[in-house]
Amino acid sequence: MVIGWLLVVLLAALTTSLLGALDAGLGGVLGALTLLLSYHLIVRRLILHRNAVPRRVKVCYALASIALTVGAVYASPAGLVVFGKQGVGSIDYQDRQQGSHGTYVQCYVQDPDGNVDQLPSGGACPHPEGTPVTMVYSADGIGGPLLGTKSSYTEAVALCAAGELTGYSLMVAAAVLTVRRFAA
């Protein structure tokens, strides 16, 4: 039973937290799908052997899933604030690209280290080409870059931390409730 819950938490951490830090959209979507599948395949079948899931466990798991998904959405900017650098780069260029839903505009910036990368938010560049901009970026090119200062993303860090802490706390609560109910 405990191993099953550890598996659920590990899968949640890999898909929501880790993938969310690399790509917020991917972490949010895959994290939510993994949490849903984990509930049906691991919690209901492996841990509870198809017994009825107690209401309190359902509520804790559902709230944990929502909190972890919110944390995943804000994990990418939070990761950049914690592990990235802040510096002055510049707007490099803007490009029209063809996507599955039509044509869209993508802005590219040059970070202080000379690397060119696209802004994750998409859309037109906020300033003309060559304009110096303060940015938060990753030295190894993972995630970001984001325009602004590290302090301008403190709300994202707080939401990520709150989602993660709340989500994992509720997962532990669901596990404890399950072990208390069915281990006796």
Coordinates of N, CA and C in Angstrom, one line a residue, residues 102-174:
G102 N -2.9 27.9 -37.7 CA -2.7 29.1 -38.6 C -1.4 29.8 -38.3
T103 N -1.3 31.0 -38.8 CA 0.0 31.7 -38.7 C 0.0 32.5 -37.4
Y104 N 1.2 32.5 -36.8 CA 1.4 33.3 -35.5 C 2.8 33.9 -35.6
V105 N 2.9 34.9 -34.7 CA 4.2 35.7 -34.6 C 4.9 35.2 -33.4
Q106 N 6.2 35.0 -33.5 CA 7.1 34.6 -32.4 C 8.2 35.6 -32.2
C107 N 8.5 36.0 -31.0 CA 9.6 36.9 -30.7 C 10.8 36.2 -30.2
Y108 N 12.0 36.6 -30.7 CA 13.2 36.0 -30.3 C 14.1 37.1 -29.6
V109 N 14.8 36.7 -28.6 CA 15.6 37.6 -27.8 C 17.0 37.0 -27.7
Q110 N 18.0 37.9 -27.6 CA 19.4 37.5 -27.3 C 19.7 37.7 -25.9
D111 N 20.1 36.7 -25.2 CA 20.4 36.8 -23.8 C 21.8 37.4 -23.6
P112 N 22.2 37.8 -22.4 CA 23.5 38.4 -22.2 C 24.7 37.5 -22.6
D113 N 24.5 36.2 -22.6 CA 25.6 35.3 -23.0 C 25.7 35.2 -24.6
G114 N 24.8 35.8 -25.3 CA 24.8 35.8 -26.8 C 23.9 34.7 -27.4
N115 N 23.2 33.9 -26.6 CA 22.3 32.9 -27.1 C 21.0 33.5 -27.6
V116 N 20.5 33.1 -28.7 CA 19.2 33.6 -29.1 C 18.1 32.5 -28.9
D117 N 17.0 32.9 -28.3 CA 16.0 31.9 -27.9 C 14.6 32.7 -28.1
Q118 N 13.6 31.9 -28.3 CA 12.2 32.5 -28.4 C 11.6 32.7 -27.0
L119 N 10.8 33.7 -26.9 CA 10.0 33.9 -25.7 C 9.0 32.8 -25.6
P120 N 8.8 32.2 -24.5 CA 7.8 31.1 -24.4 C 6.4 31.6 -24.5
S121 N 6.1 32.8 -24.3 CA 4.7 33.3 -24.3 C 4.2 33.5 -25.7
G122 N 5.1 33.6 -26.7 CA 4.7 33.8 -28.1 C 4.1 35.2 -28.3
G123 N 3.8 35.5 -29.5 CA 3.3 36.9 -29.8 C 4.4 37.8 -30.3
A124 N 3.9 39.0 -30.7 CA 4.9 40.0 -31.2 C 5.8 40.5 -30.2
C125 N 7.0 40.9 -30.6 CA 8.0 41.5 -29.7 C 7.4 42.8 -29.0
P126 N 7.7 42.9 -27.7 CA 7.2 44.1 -27.1 C 7.9 45.4 -27.4
H127 N 9.1 45.3 -28.0 CA 9.9 46.5 -28.4 C 10.5 46.2 -29.7
P128 N 11.0 47.3 -30.4 CA 11.7 47.1 -31.7 C 13.0 46.3 -31.5
E129 N 13.4 45.7 -32.7 CA 14.7 45.0 -32.7 C 15.8 45.8 -32.2
G130 N 16.7 45.1 -31.4 CA 17.9 45.8 -30.9 C 17.7 46.5 -29.5
T131 N 16.4 46.6 -29.1 CA 16.1 47.3 -27.8 C 16.7 46.5 -26.6
P132 N 17.5 47.1 -25.7 CA 17.9 46.3 -24.6 C 16.7 46.0 -23.6
V133 N 16.7 44.8 -23.1 CA 15.7 44.4 -22.2 C 16.3 43.6 -21.0
T134 N 15.8 43.8 -19.8 CA 16.2 43.0 -18.7 C 15.4 41.7 -18.8
M135 N 16.1 40.6 -18.5 CA 15.5 39.3 -18.7 C 16.1 38.3 -17.6
V136 N 15.3 37.3 -17.4 CA 15.7 36.2 -16.6 C 15.9 35.0 -17.6
Y137 N 17.1 34.4 -17.5 CA 17.4 33.4 -18.5 C 18.2 32.2 -17.9
S138 N 18.2 31.1 -18.6 CA 19.0 30.0 -18.1 C 20.3 29.9 -18.8
A139 N 21.4 29.8 -18.1 CA 22.7 29.7 -18.6 C 22.9 28.5 -19.5
D140 N 22.1 27.4 -19.2 CA 22.3 26.2 -20.0 C 21.2 26.0 -21.1
G141 N 20.3 27.1 -21.2 CA 19.3 27.1 -22.3 C 18.0 26.3 -22.0
I142 N 17.9 25.8 -20.7 CA 16.7 25.1 -20.4 C 15.6 26.0 -19.9
G143 N 14.5 26.1 -20.5 CA 13.4 27.0 -20.1 C 13.7 28.5 -20.5
G144 N 12.7 29.3 -20.4 CA 12.8 30.7 -20.6 C 13.1 31.1 -22.0
P145 N 13.7 32.3 -22.2 CA 13.9 33.4 -21.2 C 12.6 34.1 -20.9
L146 N 12.6 34.9 -19.9 CA 11.4 35.7 -19.5 C 11.9 37.2 -19.4
L147 N 11.1 38.1 -19.9 CA 11.4 39.5 -19.8 C 11.0 40.0 -18.5
G148 N 11.9 40.8 -17.9 CA 11.7 41.4 -16.6 C 12.8 41.0 -15.6
T149 N 12.6 41.3 -14.4 CA 13.6 41.0 -13.3 C 13.1 39.8 -12.5
K150 N 14.0 39.2 -11.8 CA 13.6 38.0 -11.0 C 12.5 38.4 -10.0
S151 N 12.7 39.6 -9.4 CA 11.7 40.1 -8.4 C 10.3 40.3 -9.1
S152 N 10.2 40.5 -10.4 CA 8.9 40.6 -11.0 C 8.1 39.3 -11.1
Y153 N 8.8 38.2 -10.8 CA 8.2 36.8 -10.9 C 8.0 36.2 -9.5
T154 N 8.1 37.0 -8.4 CA 7.9 36.4 -7.1 C 6.5 35.8 -6.9
E155 N 5.5 36.4 -7.6 CA 4.1 35.8 -7.5 C 4.1 34.4 -8.1
A156 N 4.8 34.2 -9.2 CA 4.9 32.9 -9.8 C 5.6 31.9 -8.9
V157 N 6.7 32.3 -8.3 CA 7.4 31.4 -7.3 C 6.5 31.1 -6.2
A158 N 5.7 32.0 -5.6 CA 4.8 31.8 -4.5 C 3.7 30.8 -4.9
L159 N 3.1 31.0 -6.1 CA 2.1 30.1 -6.6 C 2.6 28.7 -6.8
C160 N 3.8 28.6 -7.4 CA 4.4 27.3 -7.6 C 4.6 26.6 -6.3
A161 N 5.2 27.3 -5.3 CA 5.5 26.7 -4.0 C 4.3 26.3 -3.3
A162 N 3.3 27.2 -3.3 CA 2.0 26.9 -2.6 C 1.3 25.7 -3.3
G163 N 1.3 25.6 -4.6 CA 0.7 24.5 -5.3 C 1.4 23.2 -5.0
E164 N 2.8 23.2 -5.0 CA 3.5 22.0 -4.7 C 3.4 21.6 -3.3
L165 N 3.5 22.5 -2.3 CA 3.4 22.1 -0.9 C 2.0 21.6 -0.5
T166 N 1.0 22.3 -1.0 CA -0.3 21.9 -0.8 C -0.6 20.6 -1.4
G167 N -0.2 20.4 -2.7 CA -0.5 19.2 -3.4 C 0.1 18.0 -2.7
Y168 N 1.4 18.1 -2.4 CA 2.1 16.9 -1.8 C 1.6 16.7 -0.4
S169 N 1.2 17.7 0.4 CA 0.7 17.5 1.7 C -0.7 16.8 1.6
L170 N -1.5 17.1 0.7 CA -2.8 16.4 0.5 C -2.6 15.0 0.0
M171 N -1.6 14.8 -0.8 CA -1.3 13.4 -1.3 C -0.9 12.5 -0.1
V172 N -0.1 13.1 0.8 CA 0.3 12.4 2.0 C -0.9 12.1 2.9
A173 N -1.8 13.1 3.0 CA -3.0 12.9 3.8 C -3.8 11.8 3.2
A174 N -4.0 11.8 1.9 CA -4.8 10.7 1.3 C -4.1 9.3 1.6

